Structures are given as C-alpha cells and as structure tokens.
mmCIF file of C-alpha atoms in Angstrom:
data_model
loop_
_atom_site.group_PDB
_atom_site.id
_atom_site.type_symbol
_atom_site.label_atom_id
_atom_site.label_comp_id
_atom_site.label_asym_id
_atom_site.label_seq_id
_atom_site.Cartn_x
_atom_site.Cartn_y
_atom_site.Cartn_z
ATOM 1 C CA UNK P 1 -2.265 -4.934 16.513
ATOM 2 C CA UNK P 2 0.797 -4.960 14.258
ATOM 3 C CA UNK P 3 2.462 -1.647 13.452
ATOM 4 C CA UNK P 4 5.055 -0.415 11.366
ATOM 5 C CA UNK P 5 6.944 2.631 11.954
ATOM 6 C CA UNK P 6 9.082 4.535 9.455
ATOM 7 C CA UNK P 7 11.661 7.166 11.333
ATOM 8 C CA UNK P 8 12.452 9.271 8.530
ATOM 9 C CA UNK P 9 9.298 11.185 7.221
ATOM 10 C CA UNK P 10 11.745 13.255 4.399
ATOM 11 C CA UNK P 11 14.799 12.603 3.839
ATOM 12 C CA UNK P 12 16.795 14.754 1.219
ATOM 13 C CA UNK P 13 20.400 13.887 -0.455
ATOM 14 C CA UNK P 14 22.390 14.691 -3.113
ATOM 15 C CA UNK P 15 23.229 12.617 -5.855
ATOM 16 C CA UNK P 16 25.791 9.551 -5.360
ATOM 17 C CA UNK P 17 25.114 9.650 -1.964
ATOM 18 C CA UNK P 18 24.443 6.956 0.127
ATOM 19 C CA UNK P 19 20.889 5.927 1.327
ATOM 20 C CA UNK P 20 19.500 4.137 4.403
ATOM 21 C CA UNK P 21 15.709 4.140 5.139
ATOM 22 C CA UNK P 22 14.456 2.741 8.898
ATOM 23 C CA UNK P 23 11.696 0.747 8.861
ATOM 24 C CA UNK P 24 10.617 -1.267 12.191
ATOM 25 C CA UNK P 25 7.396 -3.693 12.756
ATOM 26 C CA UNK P 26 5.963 -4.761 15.564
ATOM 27 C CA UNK P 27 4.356 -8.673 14.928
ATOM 28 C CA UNK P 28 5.392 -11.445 17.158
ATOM 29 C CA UNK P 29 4.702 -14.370 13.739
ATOM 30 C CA UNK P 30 6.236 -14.918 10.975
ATOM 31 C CA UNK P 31 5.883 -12.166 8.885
ATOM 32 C CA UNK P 32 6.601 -10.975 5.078
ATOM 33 C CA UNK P 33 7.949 -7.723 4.584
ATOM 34 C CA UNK P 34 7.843 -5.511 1.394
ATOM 35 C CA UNK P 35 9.068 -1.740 0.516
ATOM 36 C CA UNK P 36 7.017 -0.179 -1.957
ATOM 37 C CA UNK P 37 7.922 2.950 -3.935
ATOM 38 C CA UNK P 38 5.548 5.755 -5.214
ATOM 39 C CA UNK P 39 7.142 8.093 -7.816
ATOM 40 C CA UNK P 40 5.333 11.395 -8.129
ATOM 41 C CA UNK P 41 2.046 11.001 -10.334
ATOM 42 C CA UNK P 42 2.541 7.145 -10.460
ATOM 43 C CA UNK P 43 1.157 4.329 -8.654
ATOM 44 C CA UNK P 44 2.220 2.316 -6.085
ATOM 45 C CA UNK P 45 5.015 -0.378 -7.017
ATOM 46 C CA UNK P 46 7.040 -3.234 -5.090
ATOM 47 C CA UNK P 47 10.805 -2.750 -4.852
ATOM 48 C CA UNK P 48 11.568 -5.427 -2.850
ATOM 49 C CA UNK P 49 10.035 -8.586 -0.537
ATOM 50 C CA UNK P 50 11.063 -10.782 1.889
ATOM 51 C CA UNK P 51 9.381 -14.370 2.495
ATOM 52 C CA UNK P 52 12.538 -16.247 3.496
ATOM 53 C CA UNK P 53 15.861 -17.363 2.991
ATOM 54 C CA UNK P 54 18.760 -14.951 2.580
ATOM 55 C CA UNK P 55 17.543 -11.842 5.147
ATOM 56 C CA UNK P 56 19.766 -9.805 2.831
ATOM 57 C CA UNK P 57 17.273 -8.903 -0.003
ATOM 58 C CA UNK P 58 18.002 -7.145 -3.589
ATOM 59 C CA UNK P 59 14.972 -5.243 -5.501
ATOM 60 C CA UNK P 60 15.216 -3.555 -8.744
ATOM 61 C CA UNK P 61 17.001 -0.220 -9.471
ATOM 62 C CA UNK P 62 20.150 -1.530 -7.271
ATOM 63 C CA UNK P 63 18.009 -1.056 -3.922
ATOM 64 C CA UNK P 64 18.616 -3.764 -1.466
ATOM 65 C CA UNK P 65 16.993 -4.289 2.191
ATOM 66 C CA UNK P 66 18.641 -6.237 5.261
ATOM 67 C CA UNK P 67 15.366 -7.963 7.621
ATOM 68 C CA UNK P 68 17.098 -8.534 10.980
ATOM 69 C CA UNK P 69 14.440 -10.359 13.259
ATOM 70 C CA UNK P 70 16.446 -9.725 16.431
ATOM 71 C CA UNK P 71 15.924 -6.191 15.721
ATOM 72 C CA UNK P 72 12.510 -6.225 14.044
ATOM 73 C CA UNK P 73 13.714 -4.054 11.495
ATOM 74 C CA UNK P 74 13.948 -4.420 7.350
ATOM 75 C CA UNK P 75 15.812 -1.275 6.503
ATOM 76 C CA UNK P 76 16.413 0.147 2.784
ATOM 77 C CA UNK P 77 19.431 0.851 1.392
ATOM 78 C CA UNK P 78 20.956 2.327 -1.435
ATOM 79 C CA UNK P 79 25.133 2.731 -2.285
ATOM 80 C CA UNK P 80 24.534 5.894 -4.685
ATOM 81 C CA UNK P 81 21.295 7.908 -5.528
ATOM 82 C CA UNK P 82 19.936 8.814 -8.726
ATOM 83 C CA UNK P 83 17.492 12.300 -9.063
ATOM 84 C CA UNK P 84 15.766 9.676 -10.309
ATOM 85 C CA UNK P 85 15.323 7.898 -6.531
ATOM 86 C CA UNK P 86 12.891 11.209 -6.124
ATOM 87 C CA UNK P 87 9.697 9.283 -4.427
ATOM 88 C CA UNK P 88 8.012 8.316 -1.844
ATOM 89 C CA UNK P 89 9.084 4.707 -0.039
ATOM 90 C CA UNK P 90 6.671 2.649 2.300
ATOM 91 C CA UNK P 91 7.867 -0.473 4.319
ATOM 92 C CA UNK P 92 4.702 -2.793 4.625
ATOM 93 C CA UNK P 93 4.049 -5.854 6.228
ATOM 94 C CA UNK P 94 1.583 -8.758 5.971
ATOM 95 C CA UNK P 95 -0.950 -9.541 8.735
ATOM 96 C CA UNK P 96 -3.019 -12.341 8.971
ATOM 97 C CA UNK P 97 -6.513 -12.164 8.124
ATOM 98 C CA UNK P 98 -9.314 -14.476 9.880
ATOM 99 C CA UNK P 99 -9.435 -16.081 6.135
ATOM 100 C CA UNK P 100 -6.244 -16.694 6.477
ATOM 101 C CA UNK P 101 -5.706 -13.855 3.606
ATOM 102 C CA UNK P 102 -2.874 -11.319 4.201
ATOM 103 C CA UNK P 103 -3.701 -7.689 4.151
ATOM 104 C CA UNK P 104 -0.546 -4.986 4.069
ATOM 105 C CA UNK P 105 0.087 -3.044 6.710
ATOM 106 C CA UNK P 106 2.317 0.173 6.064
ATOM 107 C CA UNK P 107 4.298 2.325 7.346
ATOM 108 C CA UNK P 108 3.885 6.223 7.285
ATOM 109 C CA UNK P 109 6.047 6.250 4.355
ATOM 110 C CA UNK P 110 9.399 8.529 3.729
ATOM 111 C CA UNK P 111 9.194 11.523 0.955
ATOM 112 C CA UNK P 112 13.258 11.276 -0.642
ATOM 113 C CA UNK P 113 14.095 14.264 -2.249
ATOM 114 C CA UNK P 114 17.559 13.599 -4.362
ATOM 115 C CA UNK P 115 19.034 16.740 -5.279
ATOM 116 C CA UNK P 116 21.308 16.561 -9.023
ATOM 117 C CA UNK I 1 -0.152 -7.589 -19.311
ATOM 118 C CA UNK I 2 -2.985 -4.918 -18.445
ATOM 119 C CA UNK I 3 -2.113 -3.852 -14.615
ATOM 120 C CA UNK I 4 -5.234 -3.278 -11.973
ATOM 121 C CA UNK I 5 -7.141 -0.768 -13.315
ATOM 122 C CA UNK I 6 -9.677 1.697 -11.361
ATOM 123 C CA UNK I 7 -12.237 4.231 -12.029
ATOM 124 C CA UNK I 8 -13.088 7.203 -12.163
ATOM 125 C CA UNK I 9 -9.727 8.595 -11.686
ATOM 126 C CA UNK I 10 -10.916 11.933 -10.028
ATOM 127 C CA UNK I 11 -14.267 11.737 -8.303
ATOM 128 C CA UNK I 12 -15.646 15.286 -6.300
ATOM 129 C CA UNK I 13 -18.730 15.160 -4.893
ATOM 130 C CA UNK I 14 -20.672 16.989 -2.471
ATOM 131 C CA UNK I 15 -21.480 15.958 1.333
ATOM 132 C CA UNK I 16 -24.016 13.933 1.541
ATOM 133 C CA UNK I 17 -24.037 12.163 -1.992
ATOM 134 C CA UNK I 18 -22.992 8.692 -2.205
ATOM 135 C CA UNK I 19 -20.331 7.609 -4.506
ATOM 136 C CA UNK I 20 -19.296 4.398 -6.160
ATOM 137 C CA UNK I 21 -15.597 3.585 -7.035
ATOM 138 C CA UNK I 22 -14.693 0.787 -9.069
ATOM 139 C CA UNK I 23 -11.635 -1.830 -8.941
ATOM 140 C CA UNK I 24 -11.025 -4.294 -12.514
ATOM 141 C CA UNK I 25 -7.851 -6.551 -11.048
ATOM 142 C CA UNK I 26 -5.400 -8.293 -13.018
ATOM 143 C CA UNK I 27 -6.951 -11.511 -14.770
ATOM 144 C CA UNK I 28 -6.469 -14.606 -12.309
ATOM 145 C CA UNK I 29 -5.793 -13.211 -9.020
ATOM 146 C CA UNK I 30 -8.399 -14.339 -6.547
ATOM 147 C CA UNK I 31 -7.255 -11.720 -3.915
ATOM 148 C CA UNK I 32 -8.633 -8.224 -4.217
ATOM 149 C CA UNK I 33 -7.828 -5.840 -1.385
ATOM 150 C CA UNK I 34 -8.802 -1.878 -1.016
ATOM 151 C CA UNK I 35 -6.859 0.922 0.529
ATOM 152 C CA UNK I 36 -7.201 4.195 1.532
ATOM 153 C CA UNK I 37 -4.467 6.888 1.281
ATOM 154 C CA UNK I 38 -5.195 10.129 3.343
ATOM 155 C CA UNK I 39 -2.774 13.061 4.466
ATOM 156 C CA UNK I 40 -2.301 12.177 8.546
ATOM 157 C CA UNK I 41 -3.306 9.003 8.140
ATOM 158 C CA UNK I 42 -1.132 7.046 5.588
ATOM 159 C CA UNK I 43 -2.258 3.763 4.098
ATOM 160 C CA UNK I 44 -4.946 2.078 5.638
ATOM 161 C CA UNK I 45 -6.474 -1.345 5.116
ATOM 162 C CA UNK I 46 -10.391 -1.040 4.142
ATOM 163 C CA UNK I 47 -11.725 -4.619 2.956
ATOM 164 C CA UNK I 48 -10.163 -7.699 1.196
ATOM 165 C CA UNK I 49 -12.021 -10.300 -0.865
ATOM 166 C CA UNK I 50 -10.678 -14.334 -1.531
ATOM 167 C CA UNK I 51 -12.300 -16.066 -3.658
ATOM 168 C CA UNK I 52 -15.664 -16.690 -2.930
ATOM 169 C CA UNK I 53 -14.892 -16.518 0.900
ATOM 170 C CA UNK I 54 -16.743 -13.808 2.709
ATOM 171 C CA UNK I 55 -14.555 -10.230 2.447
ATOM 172 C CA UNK I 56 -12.875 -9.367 5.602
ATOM 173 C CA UNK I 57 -14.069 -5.826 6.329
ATOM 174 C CA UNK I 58 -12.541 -5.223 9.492
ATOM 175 C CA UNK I 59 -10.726 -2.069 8.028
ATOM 176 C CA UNK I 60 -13.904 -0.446 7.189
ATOM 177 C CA UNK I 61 -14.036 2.841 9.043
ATOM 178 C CA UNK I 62 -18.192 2.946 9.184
ATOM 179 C CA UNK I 63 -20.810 1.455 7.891
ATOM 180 C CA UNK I 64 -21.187 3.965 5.246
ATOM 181 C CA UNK I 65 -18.822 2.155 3.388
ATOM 182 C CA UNK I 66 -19.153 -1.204 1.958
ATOM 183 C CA UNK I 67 -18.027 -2.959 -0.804
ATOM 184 C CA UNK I 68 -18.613 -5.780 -3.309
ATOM 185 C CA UNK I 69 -17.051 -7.938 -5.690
ATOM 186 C CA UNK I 70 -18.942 -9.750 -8.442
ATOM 187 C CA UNK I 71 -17.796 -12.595 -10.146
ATOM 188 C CA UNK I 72 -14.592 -12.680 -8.311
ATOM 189 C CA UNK I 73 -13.240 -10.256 -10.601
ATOM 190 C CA UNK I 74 -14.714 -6.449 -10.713
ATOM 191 C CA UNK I 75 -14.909 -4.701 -7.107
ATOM 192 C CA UNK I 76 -17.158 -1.864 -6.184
ATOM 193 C CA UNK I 77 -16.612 0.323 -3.026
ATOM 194 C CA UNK I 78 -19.909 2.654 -1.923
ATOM 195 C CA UNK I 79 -19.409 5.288 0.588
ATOM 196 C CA UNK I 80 -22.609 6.422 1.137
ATOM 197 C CA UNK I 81 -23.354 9.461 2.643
ATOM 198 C CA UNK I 82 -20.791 10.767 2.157
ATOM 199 C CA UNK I 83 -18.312 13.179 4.649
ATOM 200 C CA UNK I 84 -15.527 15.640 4.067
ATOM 201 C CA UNK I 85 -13.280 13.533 5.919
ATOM 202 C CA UNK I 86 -13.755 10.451 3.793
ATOM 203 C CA UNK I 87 -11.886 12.888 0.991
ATOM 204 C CA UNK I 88 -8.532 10.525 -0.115
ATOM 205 C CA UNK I 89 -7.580 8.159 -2.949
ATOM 206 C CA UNK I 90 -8.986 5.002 -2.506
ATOM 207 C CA UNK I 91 -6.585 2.659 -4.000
ATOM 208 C CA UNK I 92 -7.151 -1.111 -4.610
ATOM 209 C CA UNK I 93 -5.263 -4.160 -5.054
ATOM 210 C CA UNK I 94 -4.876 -7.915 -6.304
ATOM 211 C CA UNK I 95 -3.035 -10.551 -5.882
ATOM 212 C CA UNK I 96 -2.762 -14.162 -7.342
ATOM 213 C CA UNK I 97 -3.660 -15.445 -3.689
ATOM 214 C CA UNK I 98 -3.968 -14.124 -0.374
ATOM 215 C CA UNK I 99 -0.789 -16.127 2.005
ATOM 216 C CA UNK I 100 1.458 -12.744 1.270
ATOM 217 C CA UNK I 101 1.658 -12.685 -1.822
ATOM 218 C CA UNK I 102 2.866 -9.621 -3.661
ATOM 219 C CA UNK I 103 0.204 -6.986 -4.222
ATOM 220 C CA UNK I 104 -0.345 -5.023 -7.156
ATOM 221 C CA UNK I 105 -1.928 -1.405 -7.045
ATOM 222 C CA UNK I 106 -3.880 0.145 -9.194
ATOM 223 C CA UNK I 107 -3.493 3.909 -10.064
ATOM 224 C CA UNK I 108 -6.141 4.929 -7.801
ATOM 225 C CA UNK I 109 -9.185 7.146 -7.136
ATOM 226 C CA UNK I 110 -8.920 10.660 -5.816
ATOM 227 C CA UNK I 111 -11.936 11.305 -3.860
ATOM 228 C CA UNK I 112 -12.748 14.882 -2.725
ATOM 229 C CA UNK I 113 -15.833 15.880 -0.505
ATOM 230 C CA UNK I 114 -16.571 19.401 -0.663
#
C-alpha cells in the first residue's frame, strides 16, 4: 500500500526564517505529488503539484518543492516566512484506483507556527 | 467560480442515529472523491465516484457507511448507525477527471457523535 510520511508534526519559526518541510512516499509507479495547505478555519487548498518535467516545482505564496525520485522525497521549502505561513501543510500523493481514477493519499500533515 | 460546496457545516448527533452529509462539486468535474479528517488518524480516503463508472469504495471503513452520487453531480454520504468514533469532518472533493488531476476541497462537515 502506498504511504506517505511527514517527519515534522510542528514545526515553529520566526519570521524571515527559512523553511524546509520532509515529506517521503513510498510507491514504486509513477506518481503525482501535491502539498496542500490548511490555514486555520479554512479549507483545504493546493500549493503546489508535480506531474512532470522540471522536479524543481514553484506554488503560490513563493513556496517551492524539489521531487527527487532517487530519494522518494518532494520536500517544501520556503527562503523567508510570513506570520502569515501559520497553517497546517500535507504532502499527498496519487494512487491508482481499479477505475483507473486517482485518489490522494496524505501525509500526517505538519502544524507551522511562525512567530512575528 | 462557486468552489465545492458541502452541507450541513456542523452536524451532532447522537449514537445510534444515522446521518446524511451532502457534497455539490464544482460544475463539470466528473471526479468526486470523499475524505475523512480525524485527530490520530489524518486524512483518509473513503469513496470516489467517475462518471458513471461504479464508485470505488475501498476506503470505506464499514458498511455503515455508503455513499451516492446522483446525476453525476450532487454526492450523499450515510453513516448509519452511527458510533462515537465515526466523530470527524468529512470532507469531499472534485476534480475535472480522475488521472491525478488536482483536487478541490470543499469546506467540510464536522461530525460529532455524542
């Protein structure tokens, strides 16, 4: 079964800092690979995806995500924070689905806490 | 564009009672998928509709739930009988079609079984 782990369950920085979420899957195929973000009281929304191409990915709000294969991984990363970063951020994967659908499969998702 | 839209937004009930949650997705996507976000647990694949293929349900926990979608658009989930530790927000999804395509959540349904 495919699994995705997240290492960091809260993370907590002060503004400007630096950011770098783990995120690892286990899945042998070809995969797609997403990081959603849930800000508190909102709904779930997609930062960034990987399908193909360029394994260096940019998402909105100057997040970007690197998907090395060799490693499995599709970490998040940020240069500087915002108090405004304040969320939670799940790393998901597709899995395929006997009608050939594709279902998300997340990680446990880390709580970032950005100080101001 | 309206966004995925689901209701009610709160939901208590007591155990035992069966409940019905409802899922309107975004006009045109043929995918529909519903989740289930619980403390310990994270989020958790329930069922996913294409078209007017048969739903996958293989993310169904019991067979107290089950789950419906009429017209390819509106989606019901029913948990009947309900327990304490079905208590979570059931959230659902759609997408325009289901090869990995990104999803789009709805606000979700907070579900509490006293």
């Amino acid at each position: 079964a495919q699994s995705v782990s997240q290492h960091n369950h809260h993370v907590i920085l002060s503004e400007a800092a630096s950011l770098e979420l783990g995120c690892n899957y286990s899945y042998g195929g070809t995969v797609n690979l997403f990081w959603y973000v849930q800000y508190p009281g909102q709904h779930l929304q997609l930062l960034l995806k990987y399908f193909s191409g360029d394994p260096l990915v940019k998402g909105i709000k100057g997040f970007e995500a690197e998907f090395i294969k060799s490693k499995f991984s599709f970490n998040l990363r940020k240069p500087s924070v915002q108090w405004s970063d304040t969320a939670e951020y799940f790393c998901a994967v597709n899995a395929p689905l006997n009608n050939a659908g594709n279902m998300l499969t997340f990680g446990g998702g880390t709580r970032l806490m950005v100080k101001p | 564009g309206a966004g995925v839209s689901q209701s009610p937004s709160n939901k208590v009930t007591e155990k035992g009672k069966d409940v019905e949650l409802r899922c309107d997705p975004i006009s045109g996507h043929t995918a529909l998928y519903w989740y289930r976000q619980s403390l310990g647990q994270g989020l958790e694949f329930l069922i996913y509709f294409q078209g007017n293929s048969a739903p996958d349900k293989s993310g169904l926990p019991s067979d107290r739930f089950s789950a419906e979608r009429t017209g390819g658009s509106v989606s019901t989930l029913t948990i009947q009988r309900t327990q304490q530790e079905d208590s979570a927000v059931y959230l659902c999804a759609s997408s325009f079609e289901g090869q990995g395509g990104e999803q789009f959540f709805g606000p979700g349904t907070r579900l509490t079984v006293l």
